[in-house]
Coordinates of C-alpha atoms in Angstrom, one line a residue:
M1 CA -14.2 5.7 20.6
V2 CA -11.9 2.9 21.9
T3 CA -10.2 0.8 19.2
L4 CA -8.1 -2.5 19.6
G5 CA -6.6 -4.8 17.5
C6 CA -5.2 -4.3 14.1
A7 CA -5.1 -1.6 11.5
R8 CA -8.5 -3.0 9.8
N9 CA -10.2 -2.3 13.1
E10 CA -8.9 1.4 12.8
V11 CA -10.8 1.9 9.2
D12 CA -13.8 0.3 10.8
S13 CA -13.8 2.8 13.7
D14 CA -13.3 5.6 11.3
E15 CA -16.5 4.3 9.4
L16 CA -18.6 4.0 12.7
A17 CA -17.3 7.6 13.7
A18 CA -18.3 9.1 10.5
R19 CA -21.8 7.5 10.6
L20 CA -22.1 8.3 14.1
D21 CA -21.0 12.0 13.1
A22 CA -23.8 12.0 10.5
S23 CA -26.4 10.8 13.0
G24 CA -25.8 13.9 15.3
W25 CA -23.3 12.5 17.8
R26 CA -20.2 14.2 18.6
L27 CA -16.7 12.7 19.6
A28 CA -15.8 13.5 23.0
E29 CA -12.3 15.1 23.5
P30 CA -9.6 12.8 25.0
G31 CA -10.2 13.1 28.9
A32 CA -13.6 14.6 28.7
E33 CA -16.7 12.7 30.1
A34 CA -18.8 11.0 27.4
D35 CA -22.5 9.7 27.3
V36 CA -21.2 6.5 25.5
V37 CA -18.1 4.5 25.0
V38 CA -18.0 2.6 22.0
V39 CA -15.1 -0.1 22.1
N40 CA -14.1 -1.6 18.7
T41 CA -13.2 -5.3 20.0
C42 CA -10.5 -8.0 18.7
G43 CA -11.3 -11.5 19.0
F44 CA -8.4 -12.9 17.2
I45 CA -6.6 -14.5 19.8
E46 CA -6.9 -15.2 23.9
A47 CA -4.6 -12.4 25.1
A48 CA -6.9 -10.0 22.3
K49 CA -10.3 -11.0 23.6
K50 CA -9.1 -10.6 27.4
E51 CA -7.8 -7.0 26.5
S52 CA -11.2 -6.3 25.2
I53 CA -13.2 -7.5 28.2
D54 CA -10.7 -5.6 30.3
T55 CA -11.4 -2.4 28.4
V56 CA -15.1 -2.8 28.5
L57 CA -15.1 -3.4 32.2
A58 CA -12.9 -0.1 32.8
A59 CA -15.2 1.9 30.7
S60 CA -18.2 0.8 32.6
G61 CA -16.6 2.1 35.7
K62 CA -16.7 5.7 34.6
G63 CA -20.4 6.1 34.5
A64 CA -21.0 6.1 30.7
K65 CA -23.2 3.6 28.8
V66 CA -20.7 1.1 27.2
V67 CA -21.5 -0.5 23.5
A68 CA -19.2 -3.3 22.2
V69 CA -18.7 -3.9 18.5
G70 CA -16.2 -5.2 16.5
C71 CA -14.6 -8.8 16.0
M72 CA -15.4 -10.0 19.3
A73 CA -18.8 -8.7 19.7
E74 CA -19.4 -10.2 16.1
R75 CA -18.0 -13.5 16.8
Y76 CA -19.7 -14.3 20.4
G77 CA -22.9 -12.0 20.3
R78 CA -25.5 -13.4 22.8
E79 CA -23.0 -15.3 24.7
L80 CA -20.8 -12.1 25.3
A81 CA -23.6 -10.1 26.3
D82 CA -24.9 -12.7 28.8
A83 CA -21.3 -13.1 30.2
L84 CA -20.6 -9.4 30.3
P85 CA -23.2 -7.4 31.6
E86 CA -21.4 -4.3 32.0
A87 CA -21.7 -3.7 28.2
D88 CA -25.1 -2.3 27.8
A89 CA -25.2 -3.5 24.2
V90 CA -23.3 -5.8 21.9
L91 CA -23.9 -5.0 18.5
S92 CA -23.2 -6.9 15.1
F93 CA -21.8 -5.8 12.0
D94 CA -25.1 -5.9 10.7
D95 CA -26.0 -3.1 13.3
Y96 CA -23.3 -0.7 11.8
P97 CA -25.6 1.2 9.1
E98 CA -27.8 2.0 11.9
I99 CA -25.1 2.3 14.8
G100 CA -26.5 6.1 15.3
A101 CA -30.0 4.7 16.0
R102 CA -28.7 1.7 18.1
I103 CA -26.7 4.1 20.4
E104 CA -29.6 6.1 20.8
D105 CA -31.5 3.2 22.2
V106 CA -28.9 2.4 24.6
V107 CA -28.9 6.1 26.1
N108 CA -32.4 5.9 26.4
G109 CA -33.0 2.8 28.0
R110 CA -34.2 0.6 25.1
A111 CA -32.7 -2.7 25.0
H112 CA -31.4 -3.9 21.8
P113 CA -31.1 -8.0 21.7
A114 CA -27.6 -9.2 21.0
H115 CA -27.4 -11.4 18.1
T116 CA -27.1 -15.1 17.4
P117 CA -23.6 -15.6 15.7
Q118 CA -23.7 -17.0 12.4
D119 CA -20.8 -18.3 9.7
R120 CA -20.5 -15.2 7.6
R121 CA -18.7 -17.1 4.9
L122 CA -22.2 -18.7 4.1
L123 CA -23.6 -15.4 3.4
L124 CA -22.1 -15.1 -0.1
P125 CA -21.5 -17.4 -3.1
I126 CA -18.4 -19.8 -2.9
T127 CA -17.4 -18.5 -6.5
P128 CA -15.7 -15.2 -6.1
V129 CA -16.5 -13.5 -9.2
Q130 CA -20.2 -13.9 -8.1
R131 CA -19.7 -12.1 -4.9
P132 CA -20.1 -8.5 -5.9
A133 CA -23.7 -8.6 -7.1
A134 CA -24.6 -10.7 -4.0
V135 CA -23.4 -8.5 -1.3
T136 CA -26.6 -7.6 0.8
A137 CA -25.4 -7.7 4.3
P138 CA -22.9 -4.7 5.6
V139 CA -19.2 -5.5 5.1
P140 CA -17.3 -3.2 7.7
G141 CA -14.9 -1.1 6.0
H142 CA -16.5 -1.7 2.6
G143 CA -19.3 0.7 2.7
P144 CA -23.1 0.0 3.4
A145 CA -24.9 -2.7 1.7
S146 CA -26.6 0.1 -0.1
G147 CA -26.7 3.8 -0.7
P148 CA -23.0 5.9 -0.7
R149 CA -20.3 5.0 1.6
P150 CA -19.8 7.5 4.3
L151 CA -16.8 9.6 4.6
R152 CA -14.4 8.3 7.2
Y153 CA -13.8 10.5 10.5
R154 CA -10.2 10.5 11.1
L155 CA -9.8 9.3 14.4
G156 CA -6.1 9.5 14.3
G157 CA -4.0 12.2 13.0
G158 CA -0.7 12.3 11.4
P159 CA 0.9 11.6 8.0
V160 CA 0.0 8.1 7.9
A161 CA -3.4 6.3 7.5
P162 CA -4.5 2.8 6.8
L163 CA -7.0 2.1 3.9
K164 CA -8.8 -1.3 3.4
L165 CA -8.6 -2.9 0.2
A166 CA -11.1 -5.7 1.0
S167 CA -12.9 -7.8 3.9
G168 CA -13.0 -11.3 4.7
C169 CA -10.9 -14.2 3.9
D170 CA -11.1 -17.3 2.0
R171 CA -8.2 -19.3 3.2
R172 CA -9.1 -22.1 5.7
C173 CA -6.1 -22.1 8.0
T174 CA -6.7 -24.6 10.8
F175 CA -5.8 -22.1 13.7
C176 CA -7.9 -19.2 12.6
A177 CA -11.5 -18.3 13.5
I178 CA -11.4 -14.9 11.4
P179 CA -13.1 -15.9 8.2
S180 CA -16.2 -17.4 10.0
F181 CA -16.8 -14.0 11.7
R182 CA -15.6 -11.6 9.0
G183 CA -16.9 -13.7 5.9
A184 CA -15.9 -14.5 2.6
F185 CA -13.3 -12.3 0.9
V186 CA -14.7 -9.2 -0.8
S187 CA -12.6 -6.6 -2.6
R188 CA -13.4 -3.0 -2.7
P189 CA -13.9 -1.3 -6.3
P190 CA -10.7 0.4 -7.3
T191 CA -12.5 3.6 -7.9
E192 CA -13.9 3.9 -4.1
I193 CA -10.4 3.0 -2.8
L194 CA -9.1 6.0 -5.1
A195 CA -11.8 8.4 -3.9
E196 CA -11.1 7.5 -0.3
A197 CA -7.2 7.8 -0.9
E198 CA -8.0 11.5 -2.2
W199 CA -10.0 12.1 0.7
L200 CA -7.1 11.2 2.9
A201 CA -4.6 13.0 0.9
G202 CA -7.0 16.0 1.7
H203 CA -6.6 15.6 5.1
G204 CA -2.4 15.5 5.4
V205 CA -1.9 12.0 4.9
R206 CA 1.2 11.1 2.9
E207 CA 1.5 7.4 3.3
L208 CA -1.2 5.1 3.0
V209 CA -1.0 1.7 4.3
L210 CA -3.1 -0.7 2.4
V211 CA -4.7 -3.6 4.7
S212 CA -7.0 -6.5 4.5
E213 CA -7.1 -10.2 5.7
N214 CA -5.2 -10.9 2.5
S215 CA -4.3 -8.5 0.4
T216 CA -2.9 -10.8 -2.3
S217 CA -6.3 -11.9 -3.1
Y218 CA -7.3 -8.3 -4.0
G219 CA -9.2 -8.4 -7.3
K220 CA -10.0 -12.0 -7.8
D221 CA -14.0 -11.6 -7.1
L222 CA -13.6 -8.6 -9.6
G223 CA -12.3 -10.7 -12.4
D224 CA -8.9 -9.4 -12.5
L225 CA -5.9 -11.4 -10.8
Q226 CA -3.6 -8.5 -11.4
A227 CA -5.7 -5.7 -10.1
L228 CA -3.4 -4.8 -7.3
E229 CA -0.7 -4.6 -9.5
K230 CA -2.7 -1.8 -11.6
L231 CA -4.0 -0.1 -8.5
L232 CA -0.8 0.5 -6.8
P233 CA 0.7 3.1 -9.5
R234 CA -2.6 4.8 -9.5
L235 CA -2.4 5.4 -5.9
T236 CA 1.3 6.8 -5.8
A237 CA -0.1 9.7 -8.0
V238 CA -2.4 10.4 -5.1
V239 CA 0.1 10.3 -2.0
D240 CA 3.7 10.2 -1.8
R241 CA 4.2 6.5 -0.6
V242 CA 1.8 3.2 -0.6
R243 CA 2.6 0.1 1.5
V244 CA 1.0 -3.1 1.3
N245 CA 0.4 -5.1 4.5
Y246 CA -0.9 -8.8 4.9
L247 CA 0.7 -10.6 1.9
Q248 CA 0.1 -14.4 1.9
P249 CA 3.4 -16.0 0.6
A250 CA 1.5 -18.7 -1.6
E251 CA -0.2 -15.8 -3.6
L252 CA 2.7 -13.7 -4.0
R253 CA 2.8 -14.0 -8.0
P254 CA 6.0 -12.6 -9.6
S255 CA 4.0 -9.6 -11.0
L256 CA 3.0 -8.2 -7.6
L257 CA 6.5 -9.0 -6.4
E258 CA 8.0 -6.9 -9.2
T259 CA 5.3 -4.3 -8.7
I260 CA 6.0 -3.7 -4.8
A261 CA 9.5 -3.9 -5.0
G262 CA 10.1 -1.9 -8.3
T263 CA 7.2 0.9 -8.4
P264 CA 8.5 4.4 -7.7
G265 CA 6.3 5.5 -4.5
V266 CA 5.4 2.2 -3.7
A267 CA 7.6 1.1 -0.2
P268 CA 9.6 -2.0 -0.7
Y269 CA 8.1 -3.9 1.9
F270 CA 6.8 -7.4 2.6
D271 CA 4.5 -8.3 5.4
L272 CA 4.6 -12.1 4.5
S273 CA 2.7 -14.3 6.7
F274 CA 5.0 -17.3 7.1
Q275 CA 3.6 -18.4 10.7
H276 CA 6.1 -21.4 10.7
A277 CA 8.9 -22.9 8.5
S278 CA 8.5 -26.8 9.0
G279 CA 6.7 -28.3 5.9
S280 CA 4.9 -30.6 8.2
V281 CA 3.6 -28.1 10.6
L282 CA 2.5 -25.9 7.8
R283 CA 0.5 -29.0 6.3
R284 CA -1.4 -29.3 9.5
M285 CA -1.9 -25.5 9.7
R286 CA -3.3 -26.3 5.8
R287 CA -0.6 -23.5 4.7
F288 CA 1.7 -23.7 1.8
G289 CA 5.5 -23.8 2.0
D290 CA 8.7 -24.6 4.1
R291 CA 11.9 -23.3 4.9
D292 CA 13.7 -23.7 1.4
R293 CA 10.3 -22.2 -0.4
F294 CA 10.5 -19.4 1.8
L295 CA 14.2 -18.7 1.6
Q296 CA 13.9 -18.8 -2.1
L297 CA 11.0 -16.2 -2.0
L298 CA 13.0 -13.9 0.2
E299 CA 16.1 -14.3 -2.3
K300 CA 13.8 -13.4 -5.1
I301 CA 12.4 -10.3 -3.3
R302 CA 16.2 -9.2 -2.5
A303 CA 17.2 -9.9 -6.3
V304 CA 14.9 -7.1 -7.1
A305 CA 15.3 -4.9 -3.9
P306 CA 18.2 -5.4 -2.0
G307 CA 17.0 -3.1 0.7
A308 CA 13.6 -4.5 1.1
G309 CA 11.9 -4.5 4.4
V310 CA 10.5 -8.0 5.6
R311 CA 8.3 -8.8 8.5
S312 CA 6.6 -12.0 9.2
N313 CA 4.9 -13.6 12.4
F314 CA 5.2 -17.1 13.8
I315 CA 3.2 -19.5 15.6
A316 CA 5.2 -21.6 18.4
G317 CA 3.9 -24.6 20.0
F318 CA 1.4 -25.5 17.2
P319 CA -0.5 -28.8 17.9
G320 CA 2.1 -31.6 17.3
E321 CA 5.1 -29.5 16.9
T322 CA 8.1 -31.6 17.7
D323 CA 11.6 -30.7 18.8
A324 CA 12.8 -31.3 15.1
E325 CA 10.0 -29.0 13.6
F326 CA 10.6 -26.3 16.2
A327 CA 14.3 -26.4 15.4
E328 CA 13.4 -25.8 11.6
A329 CA 11.5 -22.7 12.6
K330 CA 14.5 -21.2 14.5
R331 CA 16.7 -22.1 11.6
F332 CA 14.7 -20.2 9.2
L333 CA 14.4 -17.3 11.3
D334 CA 18.3 -17.3 11.9
E335 CA 18.8 -17.3 8.1
A336 CA 16.0 -15.4 6.6
R337 CA 17.3 -11.6 7.9
L338 CA 13.8 -10.5 8.7
D339 CA 13.5 -6.8 10.0
V340 CA 10.6 -8.0 12.4
A341 CA 9.1 -11.1 13.5
G342 CA 6.2 -11.3 15.9
V343 CA 5.8 -14.7 18.0
F344 CA 2.8 -16.1 19.4
G345 CA 1.9 -19.0 21.4
Y346 CA -0.6 -21.3 19.9
S347 CA -3.9 -21.0 21.8
D348 CA -7.3 -23.3 20.9
E349 CA -9.9 -20.9 19.4
D350 CA -13.3 -21.9 19.4
G351 CA -14.8 -23.4 16.1
T352 CA -11.3 -23.8 14.3
E353 CA -9.8 -27.4 13.3
A354 CA -6.7 -27.2 15.2
V355 CA -8.8 -27.4 18.4
D356 CA -9.4 -31.3 17.4
L357 CA -5.8 -31.8 16.3
P358 CA -3.9 -34.4 18.7
G359 CA -0.3 -33.7 20.2
K360 CA -1.0 -30.6 22.1
V361 CA 2.1 -29.2 23.3
P362 CA 2.5 -28.8 27.1
A363 CA 2.0 -25.0 28.5
D364 CA 5.5 -25.2 29.9
V365 CA 7.0 -26.1 26.7
L366 CA 5.0 -23.7 24.7
A367 CA 6.3 -21.0 27.0
E368 CA 9.7 -22.0 26.6
R369 CA 9.5 -22.2 22.8
V370 CA 7.8 -18.7 22.7
E371 CA 10.5 -17.3 24.6
E372 CA 13.3 -19.0 22.7
L373 CA 11.8 -17.8 19.4
S374 CA 11.2 -14.3 20.7
L375 CA 14.7 -13.8 21.8
L376 CA 15.8 -15.2 18.4
A377 CA 13.6 -12.8 16.5
E378 CA 14.9 -9.7 18.7
E379 CA 18.6 -10.9 17.7
T380 CA 18.1 -11.4 14.2
G381 CA 16.1 -8.2 13.9
S382 CA 19.0 -6.4 15.6
R383 CA 21.4 -7.7 13.2
R384 CA 19.3 -6.9 9.9
A385 CA 19.0 -3.1 11.4
A386 CA 22.8 -3.1 12.0
E387 CA 23.6 -4.1 8.3
R388 CA 21.6 -1.0 7.2
I389 CA 24.1 1.4 9.0
G390 CA 25.8 3.4 6.2
S391 CA 22.7 3.2 3.9
V392 CA 20.6 6.1 2.9
V393 CA 16.9 5.7 3.5
E394 CA 13.6 7.7 2.8
V395 CA 11.8 8.7 6.2
L396 CA 8.6 10.1 6.5
V397 CA 8.5 12.1 9.8
G398 CA 5.7 11.4 12.4
P399 CA 4.4 14.1 14.9
A400 CA 6.5 12.9 17.6
G401 CA 9.7 13.9 15.8
H402 CA 10.7 10.5 14.8
G403 CA 9.9 8.5 11.4
W404 CA 9.7 5.4 9.6
A405 CA 11.9 4.6 6.6
A406 CA 10.5 2.7 3.4
H407 CA 11.2 -0.6 5.4
Q408 CA 9.6 0.0 8.5
G409 CA 5.8 -0.3 9.0
P410 CA 4.7 3.0 11.0
E411 CA 3.9 2.0 14.7
V412 CA 5.0 -1.8 14.4
D413 CA 8.4 -2.1 13.0
G414 CA 10.9 0.4 14.6
T415 CA 11.6 3.9 14.0
V416 CA 14.1 6.3 12.7
T417 CA 15.4 9.2 14.9
F418 CA 17.7 12.1 13.9
T419 CA 20.9 13.3 14.8
G420 CA 20.3 16.9 15.7
T421 CA 16.9 18.7 15.1
A422 CA 14.2 16.5 13.8
P423 CA 12.2 17.6 10.4
A424 CA 8.8 18.8 10.7
A425 CA 6.0 16.1 10.9
G426 CA 5.0 15.0 7.5
E427 CA 8.2 15.8 5.8
L428 CA 9.4 13.2 3.7
V429 CA 13.4 13.3 3.9
R430 CA 16.4 11.4 3.0
A431 CA 18.8 10.5 5.7
E432 CA 22.0 8.4 6.2
V433 CA 21.7 5.4 9.0
V434 CA 24.5 6.1 11.4
G435 CA 23.5 3.7 14.2
A436 CA 20.9 1.0 15.2
D437 CA 19.4 -0.1 18.4
G438 CA 17.4 -3.4 18.0
P439 CA 15.0 -2.4 15.1
D440 CA 15.3 1.4 15.7
L441 CA 17.8 3.3 13.5
E442 CA 19.6 6.8 14.1
A443 CA 20.1 8.9 11.0
R444 CA 21.8 11.8 9.7
L445 CA 19.8 14.4 7.4
Q446 CA 21.0 14.4 4.0
P447 CA 21.2 17.8 2.3
A448 CA 18.0 18.7 0.3

């Protein structure tokens, strides 16, 4: 199994591995020869699609059968299969319940025709509360359409694991194609999430990272807009720390903000998808907010949790972006004191409204803006890390000897290293921050 892209794909790969294991397949050890390589692709932006294609090509040169699954496979289907004959099969989300049989067909030379992509938003009712009873097609990471959900097969070890809250998205951002191939927003029932959390805890997990396309929408299709506020304290009874990813600023209601910032065992961590800070650009993106509103939101967060971690992503060079609008994004980034900010250059994505927007930013200007905003993000992140020197943080230690404080998303937001001997993997320790290098911190253990 080769997994590309986000933590949501990691959960999907664990589910596929569990289904394959139940079908009699066995996971090859790293470096060992395999009969089949399953590549869980990413189809978010152009760079991710290129990486997916390169991975399929590299796998095909090793003599094994190659099967492409995941977002890019779902999004392009037959078109991808025709353009990439190195893949022995391109499978849809609808193939997931029968993945073992599909791979057996590939190994035995039985061709499985690639699917014709469809807009998966149309598979479920527009009204969210009507969806739970209407789910008939497979929803990756949400269990099969019928029958019990298979246990995950943990492809990654360590004390941290992602856990999927929901799949799909109801937002209509003009730059994003994800809703069309991931489908409408569907929450997982709390009982199912808690059962999986207990299973993960039994396999050594001490921190759960809750993921979805939009975690702030969790529960709206279950008839409870505060379902996440109720779920988080129940999860902290299962593991030591819970972290929520993928929050929409427009939907961060006060009760959820206070629950994340003030519940023991919930990391005061806000992964907020700002994307820009100019109100006019955000309107063209069909998104909420502007610089002043976002700064007010951050002020509310830090009033409850002064040491809260905040990360975000920004798109530079969106169609029509003027020098003044770009300057507004820079001004916000300089003022916001974010711990980490990812910067992406705009790219046209098939099937999105932004493809037809006027005022495309020239490639050379776009590249300059990406570099400028990226450098500013690094600078502001380093300043924020330096502000933490002298504070005491709670660190979960990973298998490599470094760890992650509550304000750091594991594997994405920097690390904490220790002066002297590092604690054992899986320990949750308190340490005083004594130094900073970019987003990374150095810390001294506190007495137990």
